[in-house]
Amino acid sequence: MQWQLTFLLIGLCEVLQAQELRVNDKVTGNLLQEALLPCSFVSADQNARVSQAIWFKDGANIAAYSPALGIKVKDSDRIQFVNPSDTSTPLRITKLLASDEGKYTCEVSIFPEGNFKGTTQLNVQAVPQNSANVVQVVAGDQEMTVATCTSANGRPPAQITWQTSVPGNVTTDMTNNTDGTYTLISNYRITPTWTADGEKITCTVTHDGKETAIPLKLSVQYTPVVTIEGYDDNWHLNRKGASLTCNAQGNPPPTIFKWTTANGSPLPPSVHVNGKILYVDQMDENVNTTFKCEVTNAIGSRASQQEVLVREHAMLTQTNNAGAIAGGVIGGVLVLLLLAAVIFIVIKRNGLHSAKGRGSYSPKTRVFGTGKPSQEFNYQEDSELDRPLKGTIPPRDSGLSPSLCEEDDEERMDYKVLEDEEEEEKFNEVGPMLQLRPHPQVGSYLDDDMESQTDGSIISRTAVYV
Ligand SMILES: *[C@@H]1O[C@H](CO)[C@@H](O)[C@H](O)[C@H]1NC(C)=O
Ligand SMILES: *[C@@H]1O[C@H](CO)[C@@H](O)[C@H](O)[C@H]1NC(C)=O
Ligand SMILES: *[C@@H]1O[C@H](CO)[C@@H](O)[C@H](O)[C@H]1NC(C)=O
């Protein structure tokens, strides 16, 4: 008895497993194109056959097939059975509409097995047309749209995002089109400043898991931003080859550069202008004035001024830090070599004439020891000036060890803050003042280089003091 029951159960299971109605869980078709919904009966039984098949959409009967009675379809222009047979009754829908989206159930009667059904989700999608453009604006204090991104006639609705370093607000509107598609229009809005001009911005449209990125560059028109370059605070009588350059950024590009003196008097006869450059032909007291450069583009004009001081005599030639360090190192090495040589000679001579001895050499040794020789190395650059300038040079401009010390002062202070807890409070009070000090113009009319320098120094200070 037990054996027989077991065999019966196994046999039953095999029959059940071998029989199934095969449909797709999900089918996606494109709008106005077609979709195929498979439905087939699989069985080990060679004699099994469909006696009737009915397709329902969201519960409503839309198509029926019977080998004996024929085919009946509700919307036969767009809906057909595809080669219906004893085991397969697939449905095809053409010229897909958004309203075709839904649950399709294939229900079949199989002789002699009975009734089976399977359901397919049909989604209708449409690939959107994406586009983006910048809106050219003029710098101002009103928030306005500077870029627009459109994703038209997509289904399901696309998503639009923006990527840029320029802070702003996004507004996105969606229109439900009558054909079941969606059109999105997204605006990127900022309060346009000249620094936003030329900045990169990307619109990314996401649809059906795919991303489309459209890169753009903002265009903000603005009155020229003007800086004057070329004055080094060391213009002196009879200096040759001096000039001032009027640098200007603008959108649209500046067209007119106009040099004047700030007090309205005509330019001195000892200078001449060529475009954006003012050349000093003869450095005399007439040049001892404030020059003004006014730059104009289609948006407007803006001026910058440079106060010029013509000195009686040159100051010590200024060297930059890298040069100063290099000079200091080379100078130091030379001094050491010289010192070694002197000592060597002294020792040798002392050996020979011990009576005269050290006295005559010690003054020199003292001079080298103070670090002053480094100044002398600098003077060699301009030997004419060597004598008159000696002694009048402020130590800070020597360009060598004194200026290095100045930098060291700040660093040393930083270390102090970190190391000396007692004094920490004192330095914290000083901290904010230092942060405000270096560049009062921060933000508004700096060129890019200055801006990054400013950022750099502020950040490093903050990092130490906060
Ligand atoms: C974004 O909108 C808010 C509220 O309207 C506004 O306060 C803010 O300034 C805007 N941001 C920018 C960058 O325009
Ligand atoms: C537009 O379609 C969306 C998504 O299908 C829906 O949430 C929204 O209510 C529709 N809006 C209108 C005005 O029909
Ligand atoms: C330039 O003007 C300053 C005062 O503004 C004066 O001290 C200096 O001597 C003048 N230079 C010449 C060369 O006249």
Short mmCIF file of C-alpha atoms and ligand atoms in Angstrom, two decimals:
data_model
loop_
_atom_site.label_atom_id
_atom_site.label_comp_id
_atom_site.label_asym_id
_atom_site.label_seq_id
_atom_site.Cartn_x
_atom_site.Cartn_y
_atom_site.Cartn_z
CA MET A 1 0.00 0.00 0.00
CA GLN A 2 2.72 2.48 1.04
CA TRP A 3 4.75 1.75 -2.08
CA GLN A 4 1.80 2.28 -4.32
CA LEU A 5 0.91 5.62 -2.67
CA THR A 6 4.47 6.88 -3.02
CA PHE A 7 4.54 5.98 -6.71
CA LEU A 8 1.22 7.69 -7.22
CA LEU A 9 2.43 10.92 -5.58
CA ILE A 10 5.67 10.97 -7.56
CA GLY A 11 3.76 10.38 -10.78
CA LEU A 12 1.34 13.21 -9.95
CA CYS A 13 4.17 15.62 -9.20
CA GLU A 14 5.87 14.83 -12.51
CA VAL A 15 2.70 15.52 -14.41
CA LEU A 16 2.11 18.82 -12.54
CA GLN A 17 5.71 19.95 -13.02
CA ALA A 18 5.66 19.25 -16.70
CA GLN A 19 2.62 21.40 -17.32
CA GLU A 20 2.79 25.15 -17.42
CA LEU A 21 1.57 28.25 -19.19
CA ARG A 22 4.46 30.43 -20.24
CA VAL A 23 4.07 34.22 -20.35
CA ASN A 24 6.57 37.07 -19.76
CA ASP A 25 6.31 38.85 -16.44
CA LYS A 26 7.09 42.15 -18.07
CA VAL A 27 7.15 43.54 -21.59
CA THR A 28 8.19 47.05 -22.57
CA GLY A 29 7.23 48.62 -25.86
CA ASN A 30 7.96 51.98 -27.38
CA LEU A 31 5.19 54.46 -28.08
CA LEU A 32 3.78 54.07 -31.64
CA GLN A 33 5.75 50.86 -32.12
CA GLU A 34 4.63 47.34 -31.25
CA ALA A 35 4.73 44.85 -28.40
CA LEU A 36 4.45 41.06 -28.44
CA LEU A 37 2.88 39.24 -25.47
CA PRO A 38 3.80 35.50 -25.58
CA CYS A 39 1.48 32.84 -24.12
CA SER A 40 2.24 29.16 -24.68
CA PHE A 41 1.29 25.92 -22.99
CA VAL A 42 4.07 23.45 -22.27
CA SER A 43 3.22 19.85 -21.40
CA ALA A 44 4.74 16.37 -21.56
CA ASP A 45 1.37 15.20 -22.75
CA GLN A 46 1.50 15.07 -26.55
CA ASN A 47 -2.25 15.25 -26.77
CA ALA A 48 -2.74 18.39 -24.71
CA ARG A 49 -4.24 21.21 -26.77
CA VAL A 50 -5.80 24.63 -26.31
CA SER A 51 -9.54 24.47 -26.61
CA GLN A 52 -10.00 28.20 -25.86
CA ALA A 53 -7.76 31.23 -25.10
CA ILE A 54 -8.88 34.63 -23.82
CA TRP A 55 -6.71 37.75 -23.23
CA PHE A 56 -7.87 40.22 -20.62
CA LYS A 57 -6.54 43.73 -20.12
CA ASP A 58 -6.93 44.96 -16.54
CA GLY A 59 -9.77 42.44 -16.19
CA ALA A 60 -11.64 43.28 -19.43
CA ASN A 61 -11.88 40.78 -22.26
CA ILE A 62 -10.03 42.11 -25.33
CA ALA A 63 -9.36 39.04 -27.51
CA ALA A 64 -10.62 35.45 -27.74
CA TYR A 65 -9.47 32.45 -29.76
CA SER A 66 -11.01 29.01 -30.20
CA PRO A 67 -9.83 26.40 -32.76
CA ALA A 68 -13.47 25.52 -33.24
CA LEU A 69 -15.10 28.96 -33.18
CA GLY A 70 -12.41 31.28 -34.55
CA ILE A 71 -11.03 34.67 -33.42
CA LYS A 72 -12.74 37.67 -31.85
CA VAL A 73 -10.68 40.81 -31.08
CA LYS A 74 -11.93 44.14 -29.70
CA ASP A 75 -9.54 46.57 -31.49
CA SER A 76 -8.55 44.48 -34.48
CA ASP A 77 -6.71 47.35 -36.18
CA ARG A 78 -4.02 47.29 -33.55
CA ILE A 79 -4.47 43.96 -31.75
CA GLN A 80 -3.93 40.53 -33.32
CA PHE A 81 -3.22 36.93 -32.36
CA VAL A 82 0.08 35.88 -33.92
CA ASN A 83 -0.16 32.40 -35.48
CA PRO A 84 -2.42 30.90 -32.79
CA SER A 85 -2.00 27.13 -32.52
CA ASP A 86 -2.92 24.16 -30.32
CA THR A 87 -0.32 25.25 -27.75
CA SER A 88 0.44 28.96 -28.32
CA THR A 89 -1.75 32.09 -28.44
CA PRO A 90 0.54 35.18 -28.41
CA LEU A 91 -0.96 38.64 -28.77
CA ARG A 92 0.57 41.54 -30.71
CA ILE A 93 -0.32 45.19 -30.15
CA THR A 94 0.83 47.71 -32.76
CA LYS A 95 0.91 51.54 -32.81
CA LEU A 96 1.29 51.45 -29.06
CA LEU A 97 -0.48 54.11 -27.03
CA ALA A 98 0.29 55.14 -23.49
CA SER A 99 -3.18 53.86 -22.61
CA ASP A 100 -2.13 50.33 -23.64
CA GLU A 101 -0.03 50.15 -20.51
CA GLY A 102 -1.47 47.69 -18.00
CA LYS A 103 -1.84 44.08 -16.83
CA TYR A 104 -2.51 41.54 -19.57
CA THR A 105 -3.80 38.11 -18.51
CA CYS A 106 -3.73 35.12 -20.82
CA GLU A 107 -6.33 32.54 -19.71
CA VAL A 108 -6.47 29.21 -21.56
CA SER A 109 -8.54 26.05 -21.33
CA ILE A 110 -6.46 22.98 -22.12
CA PHE A 111 -8.08 19.73 -22.99
CA PRO A 112 -7.98 17.55 -20.98
CA GLU A 113 -5.82 19.29 -18.30
CA GLY A 114 -8.09 22.21 -17.41
CA ASN A 115 -7.70 26.01 -17.05
CA PHE A 116 -4.41 27.96 -16.76
CA LYS A 117 -3.58 31.65 -16.65
CA GLY A 118 -0.56 33.95 -16.62
CA THR A 119 -0.16 37.73 -16.37
CA THR A 120 2.17 40.15 -18.15
CA GLN A 121 2.81 43.78 -17.24
CA LEU A 122 3.04 45.88 -20.40
CA ASN A 123 4.83 49.20 -20.08
CA VAL A 124 4.82 51.77 -22.82
CA GLN A 125 7.79 54.08 -22.90
CA ALA A 126 9.02 56.94 -25.02
CA VAL A 127 12.60 58.13 -25.28
CA PRO A 128 12.69 61.90 -24.65
CA GLN A 129 14.43 64.50 -26.76
CA ASN A 130 16.86 66.34 -24.50
CA SER A 131 18.38 69.75 -25.02
CA ALA A 132 19.96 72.50 -22.97
CA ASN A 133 21.08 76.05 -23.50
CA VAL A 134 22.60 78.89 -21.54
CA VAL A 135 20.73 82.13 -21.13
CA GLN A 136 23.05 85.07 -21.49
CA VAL A 137 22.47 87.56 -18.67
CA VAL A 138 24.00 90.76 -17.40
CA ALA A 139 25.54 90.74 -13.93
CA GLY A 140 23.18 92.13 -11.30
CA ASP A 141 21.62 91.46 -7.93
CA GLN A 142 18.38 89.86 -9.12
CA GLU A 143 18.16 86.06 -9.21
CA MET A 144 17.56 84.91 -12.77
CA THR A 145 17.69 81.89 -15.06
CA VAL A 146 21.14 81.34 -16.55
CA ALA A 147 20.64 77.88 -18.04
CA THR A 148 17.65 75.87 -19.22
CA CYS A 149 17.39 72.14 -19.78
CA THR A 150 14.49 70.47 -21.56
CA SER A 151 13.52 66.81 -21.74
CA ALA A 152 10.58 66.60 -24.14
CA ASN A 153 8.01 63.83 -24.69
CA GLY A 154 9.47 61.16 -22.47
CA ARG A 155 7.62 58.35 -20.80
CA PRO A 156 7.90 57.67 -17.93
CA PRO A 157 8.90 61.22 -16.93
CA ALA A 158 12.65 61.86 -17.03
CA GLN A 159 14.61 63.40 -14.19
CA ILE A 160 16.79 66.46 -14.56
CA THR A 161 19.72 67.34 -12.30
CA TRP A 162 22.40 70.02 -12.51
CA GLN A 163 26.11 69.85 -11.68
CA THR A 164 28.10 73.04 -11.21
CA SER A 165 30.32 74.78 -8.69
CA VAL A 166 28.21 77.93 -8.97
CA PRO A 167 25.59 77.95 -6.21
CA GLY A 168 22.04 78.43 -7.42
CA ASN A 169 18.44 77.30 -7.29
CA VAL A 170 16.62 74.90 -9.58
CA THR A 171 13.01 75.14 -10.72
CA THR A 172 11.56 72.30 -12.76
CA ASP A 173 8.13 72.23 -14.42
CA MET A 174 6.49 69.14 -15.86
CA THR A 175 3.79 69.10 -18.54
CA ASN A 176 1.56 66.03 -18.99
CA ASN A 177 1.15 65.73 -22.75
CA THR A 178 -2.07 64.29 -24.17
CA ASP A 179 -0.25 61.30 -25.67
CA GLY A 180 0.84 60.20 -22.22
CA THR A 181 4.35 61.61 -22.47
CA TYR A 182 5.89 64.21 -20.19
CA THR A 183 7.89 67.30 -20.95
CA LEU A 184 10.21 68.71 -18.29
CA ILE A 185 11.73 72.15 -18.34
CA SER A 186 14.34 72.86 -15.69
CA ASN A 187 15.88 76.26 -15.03
CA TYR A 188 19.10 76.95 -13.17
CA ARG A 189 18.85 80.28 -11.39
CA ILE A 190 21.61 82.34 -9.82
CA THR A 191 22.24 85.91 -8.80
CA PRO A 192 24.70 86.55 -11.62
CA THR A 193 28.11 87.89 -10.66
CA TRP A 194 31.01 88.33 -13.04
CA THR A 195 32.87 85.46 -11.42
CA ALA A 196 30.19 83.05 -12.72
CA ASP A 197 31.01 83.98 -16.32
CA GLY A 198 32.46 81.02 -18.22
CA GLU A 199 31.88 78.58 -15.36
CA LYS A 200 31.00 75.02 -16.32
CA ILE A 201 27.52 73.68 -15.72
CA THR A 202 26.13 70.32 -16.77
CA CYS A 203 22.52 69.26 -17.15
CA THR A 204 22.00 65.54 -16.62
CA VAL A 205 18.81 63.89 -17.85
CA THR A 206 18.08 60.45 -16.41
CA HIS A 207 15.58 58.29 -18.28
CA ASP A 208 15.07 54.54 -18.22
CA GLY A 209 18.29 54.15 -16.19
CA LYS A 210 20.35 55.97 -18.79
CA GLU A 211 22.03 59.31 -18.16
CA THR A 212 22.51 61.98 -20.78
CA ALA A 213 24.89 64.76 -19.79
CA ILE A 214 24.80 68.08 -21.60
CA PRO A 215 27.77 70.34 -20.71
CA LEU A 216 27.42 74.11 -20.94
CA LYS A 217 29.32 77.24 -19.96
CA LEU A 218 27.59 80.11 -18.24
CA SER A 219 27.64 83.51 -19.87
CA VAL A 220 27.35 86.52 -17.59
CA GLN A 221 28.08 89.87 -19.19
CA TYR A 222 29.72 92.47 -16.98
CA THR A 223 31.48 95.80 -16.93
CA PRO A 224 35.26 95.32 -17.27
CA VAL A 225 37.23 94.42 -14.16
CA VAL A 226 40.42 96.48 -14.28
CA THR A 227 43.83 96.09 -12.65
CA ILE A 228 47.02 98.04 -13.31
CA GLU A 229 50.31 96.18 -13.34
CA GLY A 230 53.92 97.32 -13.60
CA TYR A 231 54.50 99.62 -10.62
CA ASP A 232 56.99 98.14 -8.17
CA ASP A 233 57.27 101.04 -5.68
CA ASN A 234 60.79 101.67 -6.86
CA TRP A 235 60.40 104.21 -9.62
CA HIS A 236 63.18 106.73 -9.36
CA LEU A 237 64.47 109.62 -11.44
CA ASN A 238 65.96 108.51 -14.76
CA ARG A 239 64.84 104.92 -14.40
CA LYS A 240 64.57 103.36 -17.85
CA GLY A 241 61.96 101.12 -19.41
CA ALA A 242 59.14 101.61 -16.90
CA SER A 243 55.55 101.08 -18.01
CA LEU A 244 52.09 100.44 -16.64
CA THR A 245 49.82 97.80 -18.15
CA CYS A 246 46.07 98.11 -17.87
CA ASN A 247 44.65 94.59 -17.56
CA ALA A 248 40.95 94.12 -17.98
CA GLN A 249 38.56 91.21 -18.10
CA GLY A 250 35.11 91.66 -19.49
CA ASN A 251 32.22 89.98 -21.26
CA PRO A 252 31.95 91.05 -24.00
CA PRO A 253 35.70 91.72 -24.29
CA PRO A 254 36.75 95.31 -23.56
CA THR A 255 37.24 97.49 -26.62
CA ILE A 256 38.41 100.87 -25.27
CA PHE A 257 41.35 101.51 -22.93
CA LYS A 258 41.73 105.12 -21.86
CA TRP A 259 44.69 106.37 -19.80
CA THR A 260 44.38 109.67 -17.96
CA THR A 261 45.71 111.24 -14.80
CA ALA A 262 43.39 110.91 -11.86
CA ASN A 263 43.17 114.67 -11.24
CA GLY A 264 42.01 115.37 -14.77
CA SER A 265 45.16 117.10 -16.00
CA PRO A 266 46.50 115.89 -19.35
CA LEU A 267 49.00 113.04 -19.41
CA PRO A 268 52.54 114.35 -18.82
CA PRO A 269 54.64 114.76 -21.98
CA SER A 270 57.17 112.29 -20.61
CA VAL A 271 54.82 109.29 -21.15
CA HIS A 272 53.10 107.85 -24.18
CA VAL A 273 50.28 105.36 -24.52
CA ASN A 274 49.95 102.43 -26.87
CA GLY A 275 46.66 100.60 -26.38
CA LYS A 276 46.54 99.21 -22.86
CA ILE A 277 50.18 100.09 -22.04
CA LEU A 278 51.44 103.42 -20.72
CA TYR A 279 55.17 103.80 -21.42
CA VAL A 280 57.34 106.15 -19.38
CA ASP A 281 59.81 107.70 -21.83
CA GLN A 282 61.46 109.96 -19.30
CA MET A 283 61.16 109.30 -15.57
CA ASP A 284 60.84 112.82 -14.17
CA GLU A 285 58.74 114.66 -11.57
CA ASN A 286 55.82 114.88 -14.04
CA VAL A 287 55.37 111.15 -13.63
CA ASN A 288 54.97 111.70 -9.89
CA THR A 289 51.17 111.50 -10.12
CA THR A 290 48.22 109.11 -10.05
CA PHE A 291 47.36 107.41 -13.32
CA LYS A 292 43.93 106.15 -14.16
CA CYS A 293 42.91 103.57 -16.75
CA GLU A 294 39.29 103.41 -17.80
CA VAL A 295 38.15 100.37 -19.73
CA THR A 296 34.91 100.11 -21.67
CA ASN A 297 32.91 97.31 -23.22
CA ALA A 298 29.32 97.06 -24.43
CA ILE A 299 28.05 96.85 -20.85
CA GLY A 300 29.84 99.85 -19.39
CA SER A 301 33.07 101.36 -18.14
CA ARG A 302 35.17 100.87 -15.07
CA ALA A 303 38.46 102.47 -14.01
CA SER A 304 41.38 101.60 -11.81
CA GLN A 305 44.05 103.95 -10.46
CA GLN A 306 47.74 103.64 -9.77
CA GLU A 307 49.46 106.12 -7.51
CA VAL A 308 53.07 106.60 -8.62
CA LEU A 309 55.85 107.88 -6.38
CA VAL A 310 58.98 108.97 -8.20
CA ARG A 311 61.87 108.74 -5.76
CA GLU A 312 65.05 110.75 -5.90
CA HIS A 313 67.09 107.56 -5.74
CA ALA A 314 66.46 103.92 -6.31
CA MET A 315 65.71 101.67 -3.43
CA LEU A 316 67.58 98.43 -3.22
CA THR A 317 66.52 96.16 -6.05
CA GLN A 318 63.79 93.95 -4.81
CA THR A 319 64.17 90.27 -5.28
CA ASN A 320 61.50 87.74 -4.90
CA ASN A 321 61.58 85.17 -2.18
CA ALA A 322 62.92 82.32 -4.28
CA GLY A 323 65.77 84.52 -5.47
CA ALA A 324 66.39 85.71 -1.96
CA ILE A 325 66.59 82.19 -0.61
CA ALA A 326 68.87 81.08 -3.44
CA GLY A 327 71.00 84.16 -2.94
CA GLY A 328 71.11 83.54 0.78
CA VAL A 329 72.20 79.95 0.35
CA ILE A 330 74.88 80.79 -2.21
CA GLY A 331 76.02 83.75 -0.16
CA GLY A 332 76.18 81.64 2.96
CA VAL A 333 78.25 78.98 1.25
CA LEU A 334 80.64 81.57 -0.14
CA VAL A 335 80.99 83.17 3.27
CA LEU A 336 81.76 79.82 4.84
CA LEU A 337 84.34 79.01 2.16
CA LEU A 338 85.92 82.42 2.61
CA LEU A 339 85.91 81.97 6.35
CA ALA A 340 87.53 78.56 6.01
CA ALA A 341 90.17 80.02 3.73
CA VAL A 342 90.83 82.89 6.15
CA ILE A 343 91.09 80.59 9.11
CA PHE A 344 93.36 78.32 7.14
CA ILE A 345 95.63 81.23 6.24
CA VAL A 346 95.52 82.60 9.77
CA ILE A 347 96.52 79.28 11.21
CA LYS A 348 99.31 78.95 8.66
CA ARG A 349 100.56 82.49 9.24
CA ASN A 350 100.27 82.11 12.98
CA GLY A 351 102.48 79.14 12.62
CA LEU A 352 105.05 81.25 10.75
CA HIS A 353 104.66 84.68 12.44
CA SER A 354 103.16 84.04 15.81
CA ALA A 355 104.06 87.51 17.01
CA LYS A 356 101.59 89.41 14.70
CA GLY A 357 98.80 86.88 15.05
CA ARG A 358 95.09 87.06 15.40
CA GLY A 359 94.48 90.69 16.07
CA SER A 360 94.63 91.86 12.46
CA TYR A 361 92.14 89.25 11.27
CA SER A 362 89.55 89.16 13.96
CA PRO A 363 87.56 92.25 12.81
CA LYS A 364 86.84 90.64 9.47
CA THR A 365 85.73 87.49 11.16
CA ARG A 366 83.23 89.48 13.18
CA VAL A 367 81.78 91.16 10.10
CA PHE A 368 81.20 87.87 8.35
CA GLY A 369 79.65 86.43 11.45
CA THR A 370 76.77 88.94 11.62
CA GLY A 371 75.26 87.95 8.32
CA LYS A 372 75.79 91.41 6.84
CA PRO A 373 77.86 90.12 3.92
CA SER A 374 74.64 88.91 2.37
CA GLN A 375 73.63 92.50 1.79
CA GLU A 376 76.88 93.17 0.05
CA PHE A 377 76.20 90.35 -2.40
CA ASN A 378 73.00 92.02 -3.32
CA TYR A 379 74.59 95.35 -4.09
CA GLN A 380 76.74 93.73 -6.70
CA GLU A 381 73.74 93.66 -8.99
CA ASP A 382 73.95 97.43 -9.33
CA SER A 383 77.51 98.45 -8.55
CA GLU A 384 76.89 102.12 -9.41
CA LEU A 385 74.49 102.41 -6.53
CA ASP A 386 76.71 100.58 -4.19
CA ARG A 387 78.24 103.44 -2.26
CA PRO A 388 75.49 106.07 -1.93
CA LEU A 389 72.97 103.50 -0.79
CA LYS A 390 75.03 101.90 1.88
CA GLY A 391 73.57 102.44 5.30
CA THR A 392 70.27 103.98 4.08
CA ILE A 393 68.69 100.67 3.22
CA PRO A 394 65.97 99.58 5.55
CA PRO A 395 66.80 96.08 6.73
CA ARG A 396 63.51 94.62 5.51
CA ASP A 397 64.38 95.31 1.87
CA SER A 398 67.76 93.65 1.89
CA GLY A 399 65.93 90.70 0.39
CA LEU A 400 67.98 88.17 2.27
CA SER A 401 68.04 86.94 5.79
CA PRO A 402 65.95 89.79 7.27
CA SER A 403 63.00 89.08 4.97
CA LEU A 404 63.32 85.40 5.68
CA CYS A 405 63.10 86.25 9.34
CA GLU A 406 59.88 88.12 8.73
CA GLU A 407 58.25 85.07 7.28
CA ASP A 408 59.66 83.02 10.08
CA ASP A 409 57.96 85.33 12.55
CA GLU A 410 54.54 84.26 11.36
CA GLU A 411 55.44 80.61 11.31
CA ARG A 412 56.96 80.79 14.70
CA MET A 413 53.81 82.38 16.00
CA ASP A 414 51.81 79.51 14.58
CA TYR A 415 53.92 76.98 16.35
CA LYS A 416 53.59 78.91 19.52
CA VAL A 417 49.86 78.68 19.34
CA LEU A 418 50.06 74.98 19.01
CA GLU A 419 52.75 74.40 21.57
CA ASP A 420 52.22 76.97 24.26
CA GLU A 421 48.84 76.42 25.81
CA GLU A 422 49.15 79.35 28.17
CA GLU A 423 49.41 81.82 25.36
CA GLU A 424 46.81 80.18 23.22
CA GLU A 425 44.02 82.53 24.21
CA LYS A 426 46.09 85.58 23.41
CA PHE A 427 46.78 84.30 19.95
CA ASN A 428 43.23 83.33 19.34
CA GLU A 429 42.34 86.94 19.88
CA VAL A 430 44.95 87.98 17.35
CA GLY A 431 43.83 85.34 14.90
CA PRO A 432 40.69 87.00 13.50
CA MET A 433 42.52 90.29 13.07
CA LEU A 434 45.17 88.57 11.02
CA GLN A 435 42.52 86.97 8.90
CA LEU A 436 40.98 90.30 8.04
CA ARG A 437 44.24 92.07 7.39
CA PRO A 438 45.83 90.77 4.22
CA HIS A 439 43.43 91.53 1.35
CA PRO A 440 40.64 94.00 2.05
CA GLN A 441 39.34 93.69 -1.53
CA VAL A 442 38.41 90.03 -1.15
CA GLY A 443 35.57 88.99 -3.36
CA SER A 444 34.61 91.85 -5.57
CA TYR A 445 37.22 92.92 -8.05
CA LEU A 446 40.09 90.52 -7.88
CA ASP A 447 41.52 88.66 -10.79
CA ASP A 448 41.71 84.92 -10.48
CA ASP A 449 45.31 84.77 -9.31
CA MET A 450 44.76 87.15 -6.49
CA GLU A 451 41.66 85.40 -5.45
CA SER A 452 43.31 82.04 -5.11
CA GLN A 453 46.19 83.58 -3.23
CA THR A 454 43.78 85.19 -0.87
CA ASP A 455 41.92 81.97 -0.37
CA GLY A 456 45.14 80.14 0.26
CA SER A 457 46.39 82.46 2.94
CA ILE A 458 43.06 82.67 4.70
CA ILE A 459 42.65 78.95 4.73
CA SER A 460 46.13 78.35 6.12
CA ARG A 461 45.56 80.89 8.87
CA THR A 462 42.18 79.52 9.73
CA ALA A 463 43.58 76.03 9.85
CA VAL A 464 46.06 77.09 12.47
CA TYR A 465 43.92 79.34 14.59
CA VAL A 466 40.62 77.53 14.66
C1 LIG B 1 17.70 80.27 -3.65
O1 LIG B 1 16.40 80.63 -3.23
C2 LIG B 1 16.35 81.08 -1.90
C3 LIG B 1 14.88 81.28 -1.54
O2 LIG B 1 14.18 81.87 -2.59
C4 LIG B 1 17.15 82.35 -1.77
O3 LIG B 1 17.12 82.80 -0.45
C5 LIG B 1 18.59 82.07 -2.17
O4 LIG B 1 19.33 83.25 -2.15
C6 LIG B 1 18.63 81.48 -3.56
N1 LIG B 1 19.99 81.06 -3.83
C7 LIG B 1 20.68 81.53 -4.87
C8 LIG B 1 22.07 81.05 -5.00
O5 LIG B 1 20.21 82.31 -5.71
C1 LIG B 2 0.85 64.58 -14.41
O1 LIG B 2 1.35 63.29 -14.25
C2 LIG B 2 1.88 63.00 -12.99
C3 LIG B 2 2.51 61.61 -13.01
O2 LIG B 2 1.71 60.72 -13.71
C4 LIG B 2 0.77 63.11 -11.94
O3 LIG B 2 1.27 62.85 -10.67
C5 LIG B 2 0.21 64.52 -12.00
O4 LIG B 2 -0.88 64.65 -11.14
C6 LIG B 2 -0.23 64.88 -13.41
N1 LIG B 2 -0.58 66.28 -13.46
C7 LIG B 2 -1.66 66.75 -14.08
C8 LIG B 2 -1.87 68.21 -14.06
O5 LIG B 2 -2.43 66.01 -14.63
C1 LIG B 3 56.99 113.03 -5.63
O1 LIG B 3 56.02 113.45 -4.70
C2 LIG B 3 56.34 113.18 -3.35
C3 LIG B 3 55.23 113.69 -2.49
O2 LIG B 3 54.00 113.29 -3.01
C4 LIG B 3 57.64 113.86 -2.99
O3 LIG B 3 58.02 113.50 -1.67
C5 LIG B 3 58.73 113.46 -3.93
O4 LIG B 3 59.89 114.18 -3.69
C6 LIG B 3 58.30 113.70 -5.36
N1 LIG B 3 59.34 113.26 -6.26
C7 LIG B 3 59.91 114.03 -7.16
C8 LIG B 3 60.94 113.39 -8.00
O5 LIG B 3 59.59 115.19 -7.30
#
